[in-house]
Short mmCIF file of C-alpha atoms in Angstrom, two decimals:
data_model
loop_
_atom_site.label_atom_id
_atom_site.label_comp_id
_atom_site.label_asym_id
_atom_site.label_seq_id
_atom_site.Cartn_x
_atom_site.Cartn_y
_atom_site.Cartn_z
CA MET A 1 157.22 67.80 4.06
CA GLU A 2 155.87 64.42 5.47
CA TYR A 3 157.45 61.93 7.78
CA THR A 4 156.60 58.19 8.45
CA GLY A 5 157.86 57.64 12.11
CA GLU A 6 159.37 59.32 15.02
CA ALA A 7 162.75 58.67 14.11
CA GLU A 8 162.28 60.71 10.87
CA LEU A 9 160.51 63.44 12.64
CA GLU A 10 163.64 63.80 15.10
CA ARG A 11 165.86 64.16 12.13
CA ILE A 12 163.67 67.08 10.70
CA LEU A 13 163.42 68.95 14.02
CA ARG A 14 167.26 68.60 14.40
CA ASP A 15 167.94 69.88 10.84
CA GLU A 16 169.60 73.24 10.78
CA TYR A 17 167.88 74.32 7.70
CA PHE A 18 164.56 73.41 8.99
CA ARG A 19 165.05 75.30 12.49
CA GLU A 20 165.86 78.32 10.56
CA GLN A 21 162.38 78.36 8.68
CA SER A 22 159.02 78.98 9.72
CA SER A 23 157.07 75.93 9.90
CA LEU A 24 153.52 74.68 10.27
CA HIS A 25 152.15 71.31 11.21
CA ILE A 26 148.92 70.31 9.77
CA GLY A 27 146.60 67.20 9.87
CA GLY A 28 144.17 66.61 7.12
CA GLY A 29 143.49 70.57 6.92
CA SER A 30 139.91 70.26 7.28
CA ASN A 31 139.78 72.96 10.04
CA LEU A 32 142.20 75.44 8.37
CA LEU A 33 141.39 78.65 6.13
CA PHE A 34 144.33 79.89 4.32
CA LEU A 35 144.33 83.66 3.79
CA ASP A 36 147.54 83.48 1.58
CA ASP A 37 150.32 81.13 0.73
CA PHE A 38 152.32 79.98 3.93
CA ASN A 39 155.93 81.34 3.58
CA GLY A 40 157.73 78.33 5.28
CA ILE A 41 157.70 74.54 5.73
CA ILE A 42 154.52 72.59 6.05
CA LEU A 43 154.80 69.44 8.04
CA HIS A 44 152.49 66.59 7.86
CA SER A 45 152.48 63.26 9.76
CA ALA A 46 152.14 59.87 7.90
CA ILE A 47 152.35 57.95 11.26
CA ARG A 48 149.32 55.56 10.94
CA GLY A 49 147.88 52.45 12.66
CA ILE A 50 145.33 51.48 15.18
CA THR A 51 146.68 49.02 17.56
CA PRO A 52 145.05 47.46 20.49
CA VAL A 53 147.45 47.64 23.26
CA ARG A 54 145.60 46.59 26.32
CA GLU A 55 142.17 44.64 27.12
CA THR A 56 140.33 43.88 30.31
CA HIS A 57 136.76 42.54 30.78
CA ASP A 58 135.26 45.98 30.64
CA ALA A 59 137.54 48.30 28.37
CA GLY A 60 140.01 48.12 25.44
CA TRP A 61 142.79 50.61 24.88
CA LEU A 62 143.67 51.69 21.26
CA ARG A 63 147.15 53.43 20.47
CA ILE A 64 146.54 55.31 17.23
CA GLY A 65 148.99 57.10 14.91
CA ALA A 66 148.32 60.96 14.27
CA ALA A 67 147.70 60.57 10.65
CA GLU A 68 144.95 57.90 11.10
CA THR A 69 141.79 59.23 9.52
CA TRP A 70 139.61 59.93 12.65
CA ASP A 71 136.56 58.27 11.00
CA GLN A 72 138.48 55.11 10.45
CA VAL A 73 139.14 54.95 14.32
CA ALA A 74 135.42 55.36 14.95
CA ALA A 75 134.63 52.56 12.39
CA PHE A 76 137.33 50.29 13.97
CA ALA A 77 135.82 50.85 17.57
CA ALA A 78 132.20 50.09 16.22
CA ASP A 79 133.42 46.91 14.46
CA ASN A 80 134.79 45.56 17.61
CA GLY A 81 131.67 46.75 19.84
CA TRP A 82 133.91 49.10 21.76
CA GLY A 83 131.91 52.31 22.75
CA GLY A 84 132.76 55.83 23.63
CA ILE A 85 133.36 57.46 20.16
CA GLU A 86 130.40 56.40 18.14
CA ASN A 87 128.69 59.97 18.60
CA LEU A 88 131.91 61.24 17.03
CA SER A 89 131.53 59.22 13.79
CA LEU A 90 132.03 61.08 10.42
CA ILE A 91 134.09 63.92 11.81
CA PRO A 92 136.48 64.84 9.29
CA GLY A 93 140.30 65.25 10.04
CA GLU A 94 143.07 63.10 11.37
CA THR A 95 143.51 61.83 14.95
CA GLY A 96 146.32 63.95 16.07
CA ALA A 97 144.32 66.99 15.16
CA ALA A 98 141.21 65.57 16.97
CA ALA A 99 143.19 65.58 20.28
CA VAL A 100 144.58 69.12 19.59
CA GLN A 101 140.74 70.41 19.01
CA ASN A 102 139.01 68.31 21.35
CA ILE A 103 136.42 67.21 18.82
CA GLY A 104 132.92 66.87 19.87
CA ALA A 105 129.47 65.98 18.57
CA TYR A 106 125.98 64.92 19.88
CA GLY A 107 127.03 65.31 23.73
CA ALA A 108 130.53 63.47 23.38
CA GLU A 109 134.01 64.78 23.05
CA ILE A 110 137.52 62.99 22.58
CA ARG A 111 138.46 64.01 26.23
CA ASP A 112 135.73 61.64 27.53
CA VAL A 113 137.94 58.66 26.25
CA LEU A 114 141.40 59.97 26.02
CA GLU A 115 144.14 58.25 27.91
CA SER A 116 147.26 60.04 26.98
CA VAL A 117 148.85 61.87 24.02
CA GLU A 118 152.47 61.29 22.78
CA ALA A 119 154.09 64.40 21.44
CA TYR A 120 157.34 66.01 20.46
CA LEU A 121 158.57 69.41 21.53
CA PRO A 122 160.80 71.56 19.32
CA THR A 123 163.81 70.43 21.54
CA VAL A 124 163.16 67.10 20.06
CA GLU A 125 162.16 65.89 23.57
CA LYS A 126 159.29 63.25 23.48
CA ARG A 127 156.63 63.90 26.25
CA VAL A 128 153.65 61.76 27.16
CA PHE A 129 150.80 63.94 28.23
CA THR A 130 148.05 62.48 30.46
CA LYS A 131 144.39 63.59 30.02
CA GLU A 132 144.60 66.05 32.72
CA GLU A 133 147.76 67.69 31.47
CA CYS A 134 146.19 68.14 28.03
CA ARG A 135 143.81 70.55 29.78
CA TYR A 136 140.69 70.02 27.83
CA GLY A 137 137.95 72.34 27.76
CA TYR A 138 135.15 73.09 25.13
CA ARG A 139 137.09 72.78 21.80
CA SER A 140 140.28 73.80 23.76
CA SER A 141 143.49 72.05 24.97
CA TYR A 142 146.81 72.69 26.10
CA PHE A 143 148.14 71.98 22.49
CA LYS A 144 145.65 74.50 21.01
CA ASP A 145 146.74 77.15 23.34
CA GLU A 146 149.34 79.48 21.33
CA SER A 147 150.93 80.80 24.65
CA HIS A 148 152.35 77.01 25.45
CA THR A 149 155.47 75.51 23.70
CA PRO A 150 154.30 74.19 20.27
CA CYS A 151 153.98 70.41 20.43
CA ILE A 152 153.87 67.70 17.58
CA ILE A 153 151.41 64.96 18.35
CA THR A 154 152.55 61.48 16.99
CA CYS A 155 150.22 59.04 18.80
CA VAL A 156 147.09 59.16 20.91
CA THR A 157 145.72 56.38 23.36
CA LEU A 158 141.98 55.97 23.97
CA ARG A 159 140.36 54.03 26.57
CA LEU A 160 137.09 52.58 25.20
CA THR A 161 134.37 50.65 26.92
CA LYS A 162 133.00 47.04 26.15
CA GLN A 163 129.92 48.13 28.14
CA PRO A 164 128.64 51.51 26.44
CA VAL A 165 126.27 53.64 27.97
CA PHE A 166 124.84 55.44 24.72
CA ASN A 167 124.24 59.18 24.78
CA LEU A 168 121.25 59.83 22.61
CA ALA A 169 119.96 63.16 23.99
CA TYR A 170 121.34 65.26 21.29
CA GLY A 171 119.82 65.69 17.90
CA ASN A 172 117.35 63.09 16.85
CA LEU A 173 119.40 60.09 17.64
CA LYS A 174 116.81 59.02 20.17
CA GLU A 175 113.93 58.83 17.52
CA ARG A 176 116.21 57.24 14.95
CA LEU A 177 117.04 54.27 17.17
CA ALA A 178 113.51 54.18 18.84
CA ASP A 179 112.96 50.64 17.13
CA SER A 180 116.51 49.52 17.51
CA GLU A 181 116.62 46.80 20.20
CA PRO A 182 119.15 46.01 21.53
CA LEU A 183 121.24 49.14 20.81
CA THR A 184 124.69 48.46 19.38
CA VAL A 185 127.87 50.81 18.99
CA ALA A 186 127.48 50.14 15.25
CA GLY A 187 123.85 50.80 15.16
CA VAL A 188 124.42 54.31 17.02
CA ARG A 189 127.32 55.01 14.74
CA GLU A 190 125.16 54.41 11.67
CA ALA A 191 122.62 56.75 13.03
CA VAL A 192 125.09 59.41 13.58
CA ILE A 193 126.45 59.14 10.14
CA ARG A 194 122.92 59.39 8.66
CA THR A 195 121.97 62.48 10.73
CA ARG A 196 125.36 64.25 9.74
CA ARG A 197 124.85 63.58 6.18
CA GLU A 198 121.55 65.08 6.24
CA LYS A 199 122.67 68.30 7.99
CA LEU A 200 126.18 68.63 6.73
CA PRO A 201 127.62 68.89 3.26
CA ASP A 202 130.21 66.73 2.05
CA PRO A 203 133.59 68.71 2.05
CA ASP A 204 134.50 66.66 -1.08
CA GLU A 205 131.70 68.04 -2.91
CA LEU A 206 130.97 71.51 -1.65
CA GLY A 207 133.96 73.06 0.14
CA ASN A 208 133.55 73.79 3.81
CA ALA A 209 135.30 73.29 7.27
CA GLY A 210 132.30 71.97 9.03
CA SER A 211 131.13 74.16 12.01
CA PHE A 212 132.81 77.46 11.31
CA PHE A 213 132.25 79.06 14.85
CA VAL A 214 132.32 77.55 18.32
CA ASN A 215 129.08 77.66 20.32
CA PRO A 216 129.60 80.83 22.53
CA VAL A 217 129.53 80.57 26.33
CA ILE A 218 128.01 83.51 28.21
CA SER A 219 127.45 84.19 31.77
CA GLN A 220 123.88 83.30 33.49
CA GLU A 221 123.43 86.95 34.08
CA GLN A 222 123.73 87.84 30.29
CA PHE A 223 121.73 84.80 29.38
CA SER A 224 118.89 85.80 31.65
CA ARG A 225 118.55 89.22 29.87
CA LEU A 226 118.65 87.60 26.47
CA LYS A 227 116.00 84.92 27.38
CA GLN A 228 113.65 87.73 28.28
CA ASP A 229 113.91 89.02 24.74
CA TYR A 230 114.24 85.59 23.04
CA PRO A 231 112.08 82.96 24.91
CA SER A 232 112.90 80.32 22.38
CA MET A 233 116.73 80.85 22.43
CA PRO A 234 118.22 77.30 22.94
CA SER A 235 120.77 77.01 25.64
CA TYR A 236 122.84 74.29 27.49
CA PRO A 237 123.68 75.11 31.05
CA LEU A 238 127.31 74.42 32.15
CA LYS A 239 128.78 72.99 35.52
CA ASP A 240 130.49 76.27 36.00
CA GLY A 241 127.26 78.13 36.07
CA CYS A 242 127.78 79.59 32.58
CA VAL A 243 125.37 78.81 29.74
CA LYS A 244 126.42 77.62 26.07
CA LEU A 245 124.39 79.00 23.28
CA SER A 246 123.76 77.53 19.77
CA ALA A 247 125.96 79.49 17.28
CA GLY A 248 123.76 78.14 14.63
CA TRP A 249 120.50 79.51 16.08
CA LEU A 250 122.05 83.08 16.58
CA ILE A 251 123.25 83.13 12.96
CA GLU A 252 119.98 81.78 11.61
CA GLN A 253 118.24 84.47 13.55
CA CYS A 254 120.22 87.13 11.61
CA GLY A 255 119.05 85.82 8.27
CA PHE A 256 122.11 84.24 7.11
CA LYS A 257 120.89 80.63 6.81
CA GLY A 258 121.11 79.93 3.04
CA LYS A 259 122.41 83.32 2.34
CA ARG A 260 125.09 83.74 -0.49
CA THR A 261 127.42 86.53 -1.44
CA GLY A 262 129.51 85.65 -4.41
CA ALA A 263 131.28 82.37 -4.29
CA THR A 264 130.63 81.95 -0.45
CA GLY A 265 127.54 81.53 1.65
CA VAL A 266 125.95 79.80 4.47
CA TYR A 267 124.78 76.25 4.18
CA GLU A 268 120.89 75.95 3.63
CA ARG A 269 120.54 73.10 5.93
CA GLN A 270 122.70 74.15 8.66
CA ALA A 271 123.47 78.12 9.65
CA LEU A 272 126.76 76.86 11.36
CA VAL A 273 128.55 75.90 8.29
CA ILE A 274 130.10 78.32 5.65
CA VAL A 275 130.60 77.03 2.09
CA ASN A 276 132.66 77.85 -0.93
CA TYR A 277 130.53 77.24 -3.96
CA GLY A 278 133.88 77.24 -5.98
CA GLY A 279 136.59 79.82 -6.42
CA ALA A 280 136.09 81.92 -3.25
CA THR A 281 139.46 82.98 -1.84
CA GLY A 282 140.30 82.53 1.82
CA ASN A 283 140.17 86.36 2.36
CA GLU A 284 136.55 86.27 0.84
CA ILE A 285 135.32 83.62 3.10
CA ALA A 286 137.07 85.53 6.10
CA LEU A 287 135.17 88.70 5.18
CA PHE A 288 131.89 86.89 4.99
CA ALA A 289 132.57 85.34 8.33
CA GLU A 290 133.14 88.54 9.99
CA SER A 291 130.03 89.98 8.38
CA ILE A 292 128.27 87.07 10.34
CA ARG A 293 130.07 87.94 13.62
CA GLU A 294 129.19 91.57 13.45
CA ALA A 295 125.51 90.92 12.82
CA VAL A 296 125.22 88.38 15.75
CA TYR A 297 127.08 90.81 18.06
CA GLN A 298 124.96 93.91 16.98
CA ARG A 299 121.69 92.04 17.53
CA PHE A 300 122.68 89.81 20.74
CA GLY A 301 125.67 91.26 22.05
CA VAL A 302 127.46 87.83 21.85
CA THR A 303 130.72 87.38 20.05
CA LEU A 304 131.14 84.56 18.01
CA THR A 305 134.85 82.85 17.82
CA PRO A 306 135.85 81.00 14.74
CA GLU A 307 136.44 77.29 15.29
CA VAL A 308 138.40 77.36 12.03
CA LYS A 309 141.97 78.38 12.34
CA TYR A 310 143.12 81.15 10.15
CA ILE A 311 146.60 80.80 8.38
CA SER A 312 148.28 83.80 6.95
#
């Protein structure tokens, strides 16, 4: 069931038949793994549009419909020279889901530029969330926490900068752009796109959900013990004293990079990506993912958490 505007969404939420059914709201579905058919109503937004709503000498604000493809937003910003989301280029999915997930790549996250989120509660009450109220963390948010009242996001407002400070510390972006002077938002976006295409499979050609697991965060004490046994282990210190590890590195050390079982496997160029070679069921993919989680835990004592949401 698809709706094209807030008035239509309100009618759906008030409908007695709808309220008696189980429901699932999805975006582009790029981060979902269906273990079975969903027994209920699936909702999808068709609210689109990228609208500049405010502009100053230093910044510009965009109000974006939840169904707008995220990479179209990144392209719009780059075309206008507005910085802040160029490192998030080519991430699949829609803008509403991006705000739920707090998408991130190459040292940037959507929370870095998010101004507010417009959403509906099951009571048909519309609420505008500030960035602080979204409670963003690493791949987490108020909207993703299932203990909170479920929300349906309709629009997202971003604050982008006209005087961008580029983040080139992750991946090989600095090397790619070494001869690019002056740096531009469009140039950095293109470098990110080339890097992602070299490392990640196109989901239209080889079924995948991108990064299947969240990079695990552990205590400094646990990291110190692991570092003694694995001196080359990549790590990223966090402000709270904890340490973020590379899930891809852990998986690769367990021998899964390029490994295939039946119709599912780990992508040969990026160990964090599980792929469907054609015909694998959701349950088969989930079982394969569980074998990875078990192997990593047995070797490192680190628990991997799926970034992909399982639907059963």
